[in-house]
Short mmCIF file of C-alpha atoms in Angstrom, two decimals:
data_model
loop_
_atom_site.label_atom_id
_atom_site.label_comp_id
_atom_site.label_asym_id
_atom_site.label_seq_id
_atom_site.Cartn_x
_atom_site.Cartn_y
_atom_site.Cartn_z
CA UNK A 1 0.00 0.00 0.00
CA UNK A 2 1.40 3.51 -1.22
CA UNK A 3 1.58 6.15 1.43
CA UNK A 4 0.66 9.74 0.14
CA UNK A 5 1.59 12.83 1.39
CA UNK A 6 -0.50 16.21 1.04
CA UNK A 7 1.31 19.55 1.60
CA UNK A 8 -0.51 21.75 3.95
CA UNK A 9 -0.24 25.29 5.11
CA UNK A 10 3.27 26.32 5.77
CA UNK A 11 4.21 28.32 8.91
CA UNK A 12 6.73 30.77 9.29
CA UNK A 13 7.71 31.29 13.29
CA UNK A 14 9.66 34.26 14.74
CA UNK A 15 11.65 33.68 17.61
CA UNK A 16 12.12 36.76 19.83
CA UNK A 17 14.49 37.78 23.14
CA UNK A 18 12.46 39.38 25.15
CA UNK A 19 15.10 40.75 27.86
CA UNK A 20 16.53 38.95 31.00
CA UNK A 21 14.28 37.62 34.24
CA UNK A 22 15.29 39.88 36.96
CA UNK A 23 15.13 37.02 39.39
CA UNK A 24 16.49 34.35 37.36
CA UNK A 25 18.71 35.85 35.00
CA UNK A 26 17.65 33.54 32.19
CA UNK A 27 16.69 34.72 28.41
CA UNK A 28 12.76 35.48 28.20
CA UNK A 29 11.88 33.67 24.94
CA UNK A 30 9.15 34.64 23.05
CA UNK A 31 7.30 33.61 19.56
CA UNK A 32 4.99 34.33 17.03
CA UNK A 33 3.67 32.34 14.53
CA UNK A 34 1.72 33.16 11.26
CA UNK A 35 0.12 30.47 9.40
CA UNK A 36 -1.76 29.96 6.11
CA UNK A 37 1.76 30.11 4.10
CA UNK A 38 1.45 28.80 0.54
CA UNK A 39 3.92 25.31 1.02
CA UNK A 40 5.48 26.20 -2.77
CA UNK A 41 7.04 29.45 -1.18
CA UNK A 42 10.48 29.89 -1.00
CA UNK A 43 12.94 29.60 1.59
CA UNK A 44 14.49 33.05 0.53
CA UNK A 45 11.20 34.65 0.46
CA UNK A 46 9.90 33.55 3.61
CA UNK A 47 12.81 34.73 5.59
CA UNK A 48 12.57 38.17 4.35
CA UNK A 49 8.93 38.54 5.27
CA UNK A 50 10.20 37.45 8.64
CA UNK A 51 12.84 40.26 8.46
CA UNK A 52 10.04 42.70 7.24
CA UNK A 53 7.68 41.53 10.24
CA UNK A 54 10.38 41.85 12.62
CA UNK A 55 10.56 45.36 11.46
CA UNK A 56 7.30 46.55 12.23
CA UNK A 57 7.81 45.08 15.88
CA UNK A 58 9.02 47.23 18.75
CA UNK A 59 12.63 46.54 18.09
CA UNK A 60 12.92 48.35 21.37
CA UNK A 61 11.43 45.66 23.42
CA UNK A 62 12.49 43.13 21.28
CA UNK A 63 15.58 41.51 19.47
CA UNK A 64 15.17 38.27 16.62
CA UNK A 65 16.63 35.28 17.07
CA UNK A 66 16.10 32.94 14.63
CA UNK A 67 13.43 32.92 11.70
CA UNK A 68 11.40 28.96 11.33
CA UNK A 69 9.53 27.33 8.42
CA UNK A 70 7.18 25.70 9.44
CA UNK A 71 5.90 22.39 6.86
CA UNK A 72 3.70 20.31 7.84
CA UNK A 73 2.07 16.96 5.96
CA UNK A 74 -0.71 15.25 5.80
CA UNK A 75 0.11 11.01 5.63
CA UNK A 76 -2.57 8.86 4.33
CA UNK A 77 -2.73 5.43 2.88
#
């Protein structure tokens, strides 16, 4: 039996420093996701959007870390 796979939505996830715990000292992680991404889109493409989102963002309270694709597949026999 053949498995296929079906492409869904993409996601592309933004992964933001939010400053220092007082208390703990550790890195206050933060995210935000945006879904509904076309799967075709490129990897090029979707990491400047990311940059571009990033920039409308209080870079004041906030620095980027790391820019995600997100894929995710359907499996059905």
């Amino acid at each position: 039996m053949a498995v296929v796979a079906t492409k869904n939505p993409t996601g592309l996830k933004l992964k933001l420093s939010a400053g220092k715990d007082p208390e703990t000292d550790k890195m206050i992680v933060k995210s935000r996701t945006y879904g509904n991404v076309k799967p075709s889109a490129l990897n090029d493409d979707m990491y400047e959007v990311g940059e571009l989102i990033f920039g409308l963002m209080d870079s004041m309270k906030f620095s980027l870390l790391e820019i995600s694709r997100i894929d995710n597949t359907t499996l059905s026999a």
